[in-house]
Amino acid sequence: MKIGIIGGGIIGLSSAYYLKKSGHEVTIIDQSDLTDGCSLGNAGMIVPSHFIPLAAPGMVAKGIKWMFNSSSPFYVKPRLSLDLIKWGLLFLKKANTKHVTQSAPALKELNLLSKFFYQQMANELPFDFGYHERGLLMLYQTKEAEHEEAETAAMANDLGIVAKILSSGEVQQLEPDVKVNCRGGIYFPGDAHLTPQQLFVGIKEYLKTHGIKYITRQPVTDFVATREHLNSVVCGQEHFSFDQVVLATGSWSGTVAQKLNLALPMQAGKGYSFTLPDVQKNVHIPSIFLEARVAVTPLGRSLRFGGTMEITGINHLVNMRRVKGIVDSIPNYYPEMNVEMPQAEKVWHGLRPCSPDGLPYIGRSKKIKNLVVATGHSMMGLSLAPATGKLVSEICNEEKTSMGLNLFDPERFD
Ligand SMILES: Cc1cc2nc3c(=O)[nH]c(=O)nc-3n(C[C@H](O)[C@H](O)[C@H](O)COP(=O)(O)OP(=O)(O)OC[C@H]3O[C@@H](n4cnc5c(N)ncnc54)[C@H](O)[C@@H]3O)c2cc1C
């Protein structure tokens, strides 16, 4: 079949990878030149440990508290936007224990499937993308965070995800080269990490040499559809026809889907990262500073810090106050690490595609039969990419999918 993928982020590329393996003729259309999207500067964590969706109890109270602090890790800009109001109401409705209990097994399964495919890719692909299985440390300094994490660890172990509660001394033993200041930590030995830029560029080039066609700097502006069939994808004056179309447009998906009369509630969750290029005594295991919500990932000799979730619409403004919040948190956890405030042009930003219930949209549209949706992976798009790509190929091939997809139904808010 001729398959068109709109959006060449890591979800679009992974879909192309598995669709190509199934023998299809694949074209990727992207509005950008694919050199600086959300899939490139992220923290690179592969996280079976992240089975709790963003819409969870406690998030609303934390969000409200953080909104009044200009350097806080989470911020929703109040604005008169119908899309934001609808998204917010759906988030409120889903931020409860029942939703977490229902979603956790599915998120776990999707993450484990993805990790399995990353292991395969690391063996099969002809380039290195810095894949390591060293686990993840969740570091905390307060009693409240310790209590919350102990609950998460218990839930993880119940789900079959190994989580070990460590004292500060035990954490320090795992990090011999960097002094760590924490009350304790939870260690998830089953997590992994990779270098996102190496993966993205590597897979993009690999696909090019394997016959995938790229149409870049071409925004999809419209569609021509009859009742249940998408006839063509419109980029300005040009029309492209495909047997099946995959919608993988990340944070833009809500707007793009509106052109097809599909409700795909989505908000962009902006985050920042900066990378220290050559760290003599580097961190060994990726970590999350829990109170500060900062992710730290060793990428070879460099060290990346990432954080912040700003729901401020689609824009590319860099808020240096929030970057300072990330920088200021570092000596609290690594007291001997002296990190200077990066210059604005050295700060990377990305827009995480956030669905209101914290679950991705993966599945075939019931209204437009030759449309498959793969987006809304929020903080876990890199982690969940290979499994999503594989599932997209199974859906396009009309095969039995590797896991149940009910909770990820793209039309669940229609
Ligand atoms: C600071 C930070 C740290 C993160 N850390 C992690 C991590 O450790 N682990 C993890 O799993 N995830 C992480 N993430 C999240 C992850 O980066 C995202 O979930 C993921 O990149 C989303 O991929 P995507 O392909 O869905 O979207 P994108 O990468 O945004 O790709 C969507 C593409 O669609 C294109 N597009 C949109 N509209 C149109 C249109 N109309 N026409 C044509 N093209 C269009 C865009 O140009 C874009 O290239 C992090 C994110 C941030 C910001």
PDB file of C-alpha atoms and ligand atoms in Angstrom, residues 6-12 29-32 34 38-39 42-45 218-220 248-250 252 256 271-272 307 348 350-353 377-383, ligand 1:
ATOM      1  CA  ILE A   6       1.839  13.317   8.510  1.00  0.00           C
ATOM      2  CA  GLY A   7       4.467  14.319  11.064  1.00  0.00           C
ATOM      3  CA  GLY A   8       8.059  13.108  11.111  1.00  0.00           C
ATOM      4  CA  GLY A   9       8.733  13.215  14.864  1.00  0.00           C
ATOM      5  CA  ILE A  10       9.860  10.035  16.587  1.00  0.00           C
ATOM      6  CA  ILE A  11       6.324   8.603  16.401  1.00  0.00           C
ATOM      7  CA  GLY A  12       6.117   9.207  12.630  1.00  0.00           C
ATOM      8  CA  ILE A  29       5.196  14.851   5.201  1.00  0.00           C
ATOM      9  CA  ASP A  30       6.374  17.436   7.714  1.00  0.00           C
ATOM     10  CA  GLN A  31       6.009  21.176   8.059  1.00  0.00           C
ATOM     11  CA  SER A  32       9.569  21.462   9.410  1.00  0.00           C
ATOM     12  CA  LEU A  34      13.142  17.690  10.776  1.00  0.00           C
ATOM     13  CA  CYS A  38      10.370  17.721  20.328  1.00  0.00           C
ATOM     14  CA  SER A  39      11.888  14.333  19.541  1.00  0.00           C
ATOM     15  CA  ASN A  42      14.403  15.407  25.183  1.00  0.00           C
ATOM     16  CA  ALA A  43      15.820  13.530  28.161  1.00  0.00           C
ATOM     17  CA  GLY A  44      16.099  10.180  26.342  1.00  0.00           C
ATOM     18  CA  MET A  45      14.557   8.069  29.110  1.00  0.00           C
ATOM     19  CA  GLN A 218       5.349  21.436   3.723  1.00  0.00           C
ATOM     20  CA  PRO A 219       2.550  21.967   6.261  1.00  0.00           C
ATOM     21  CA  VAL A 220      -0.536  19.900   5.652  1.00  0.00           C
ATOM     22  CA  ALA A 248       1.406  11.757  13.909  1.00  0.00           C
ATOM     23  CA  THR A 249       1.460  15.524  14.217  1.00  0.00           C
ATOM     24  CA  GLY A 250       2.337  15.768  17.923  1.00  0.00           C
ATOM     25  CA  TRP A 252      -0.481  20.203  16.458  1.00  0.00           C
ATOM     26  CA  VAL A 256      -5.012  19.171  12.228  1.00  0.00           C
ATOM     27  CA  GLY A 271       9.743  21.813  28.259  1.00  0.00           C
ATOM     28  CA  TYR A 272      13.376  22.885  28.233  1.00  0.00           C
ATOM     29  CA  GLY A 307      12.279  19.896  32.873  1.00  0.00           C
ATOM     30  CA  TRP A 348      16.535  23.689  23.741  1.00  0.00           C
ATOM     31  CA  GLY A 350      10.181  21.060  22.813  1.00  0.00           C
ATOM     32  CA  LEU A 351       6.393  20.833  22.772  1.00  0.00           C
ATOM     33  CA  ARG A 352       5.103  17.632  24.353  1.00  0.00           C
ATOM     34  CA  PRO A 353       1.779  16.505  22.854  1.00  0.00           C
ATOM     35  CA  HIS A 377       2.314  10.609  24.127  1.00  0.00           C
ATOM     36  CA  SER A 378       3.049  13.589  26.350  1.00  0.00           C
ATOM     37  CA  MET A 379       6.164  12.981  28.512  1.00  0.00           C
ATOM     38  CA  MET A 380       6.754   9.490  27.104  1.00  0.00           C
ATOM     39  CA  GLY A 381       6.824   9.830  23.313  1.00  0.00           C
ATOM     40  CA  LEU A 382      10.393   8.673  22.980  1.00  0.00           C
ATOM     41  CA  SER A 383       9.860   5.775  25.333  1.00  0.00           C
TER      42      SER A 383
HETATM   43  C1  LIG B   1      12.212  18.608  28.118  1.00  0.00           C
HETATM   44  C2  LIG B   1      11.592  17.337  27.586  1.00  0.00           C
HETATM   45  C3  LIG B   1      12.067  16.114  28.042  1.00  0.00           C
HETATM   46  C4  LIG B   1      11.493  14.932  27.589  1.00  0.00           C
HETATM   47  N1  LIG B   1      12.013  13.746  28.002  1.00  0.00           N
HETATM   48  C5  LIG B   1      11.475  12.590  27.565  1.00  0.00           C
HETATM   49  C6  LIG B   1      12.027  11.336  27.964  1.00  0.00           C
HETATM   50  O1  LIG B   1      12.997  11.279  28.709  1.00  0.00           O
HETATM   51  N2  LIG B   1      11.423  10.202  27.525  1.00  0.00           N
HETATM   52  C7  LIG B   1      10.344  10.235  26.697  1.00  0.00           C
HETATM   53  O2  LIG B   1       9.825   9.174  26.364  1.00  0.00           O
HETATM   54  N3  LIG B   1       9.821  11.392  26.273  1.00  0.00           N
HETATM   55  C8  LIG B   1      10.368  12.575  26.676  1.00  0.00           C
HETATM   56  N4  LIG B   1       9.839  13.756  26.263  1.00  0.00           N
HETATM   57  C9  LIG B   1       8.637  13.743  25.420  1.00  0.00           C
HETATM   58  C10 LIG B   1       8.943  13.414  23.965  1.00  0.00           C
HETATM   59  O3  LIG B   1       9.991  14.247  23.512  1.00  0.00           O
HETATM   60  C11 LIG B   1       7.683  13.609  23.116  1.00  0.00           C
HETATM   61  O4  LIG B   1       6.619  12.864  23.667  1.00  0.00           O
HETATM   62  C12 LIG B   1       7.909  13.128  21.682  1.00  0.00           C
HETATM   63  O5  LIG B   1       9.031  13.761  21.117  1.00  0.00           O
HETATM   64  C13 LIG B   1       6.676  13.383  20.830  1.00  0.00           C
HETATM   65  O6  LIG B   1       6.933  12.866  19.545  1.00  0.00           O
HETATM   66  P1  LIG B   1       5.916  13.069  18.353  1.00  0.00           P
HETATM   67  O7  LIG B   1       6.484  12.414  17.161  1.00  0.00           O
HETATM   68  O8  LIG B   1       4.535  12.695  18.791  1.00  0.00           O
HETATM   69  O9  LIG B   1       5.839  14.663  18.166  1.00  0.00           O
HETATM   70  P2  LIG B   1       6.880  15.659  17.494  1.00  0.00           P
HETATM   71  O10 LIG B   1       8.268  15.223  17.702  1.00  0.00           O
HETATM   72  O11 LIG B   1       6.481  17.019  17.901  1.00  0.00           O
HETATM   73  O12 LIG B   1       6.571  15.467  15.944  1.00  0.00           O
HETATM   74  C14 LIG B   1       5.394  15.934  15.344  1.00  0.00           C
HETATM   75  C15 LIG B   1       5.749  16.412  13.949  1.00  0.00           C
HETATM   76  O13 LIG B   1       4.546  16.782  13.275  1.00  0.00           O
HETATM   77  C16 LIG B   1       4.850  17.870  12.428  1.00  0.00           C
HETATM   78  N5  LIG B   1       3.609  18.564  12.085  1.00  0.00           N
HETATM   79  C17 LIG B   1       2.721  19.124  12.933  1.00  0.00           C
HETATM   80  N6  LIG B   1       1.687  19.667  12.242  1.00  0.00           N
HETATM   81  C18 LIG B   1       1.931  19.446  10.929  1.00  0.00           C
HETATM   82  C19 LIG B   1       1.242  19.762   9.726  1.00  0.00           C
HETATM   83  N7  LIG B   1       0.083  20.441   9.711  1.00  0.00           N
HETATM   84  N8  LIG B   1       1.785  19.379   8.553  1.00  0.00           N
HETATM   85  C20 LIG B   1       2.962  18.699   8.519  1.00  0.00           C
HETATM   86  N9  LIG B   1       3.666  18.379   9.635  1.00  0.00           N
HETATM   87  C21 LIG B   1       3.159  18.733  10.818  1.00  0.00           C
HETATM   88  C22 LIG B   1       5.800  18.719  13.288  1.00  0.00           C
HETATM   89  O14 LIG B   1       6.569  19.602  12.485  1.00  0.00           O
HETATM   90  C23 LIG B   1       6.638  17.656  13.980  1.00  0.00           C
HETATM   91  O15 LIG B   1       7.833  17.382  13.268  1.00  0.00           O
HETATM   92  C24 LIG B   1      10.403  14.968  26.672  1.00  0.00           C
HETATM   93  C25 LIG B   1       9.963  16.202  26.194  1.00  0.00           C
HETATM   94  C26 LIG B   1      10.540  17.385  26.622  1.00  0.00           C
HETATM   95  C27 LIG B   1      10.038  18.692  26.098  1.00  0.00           C
END
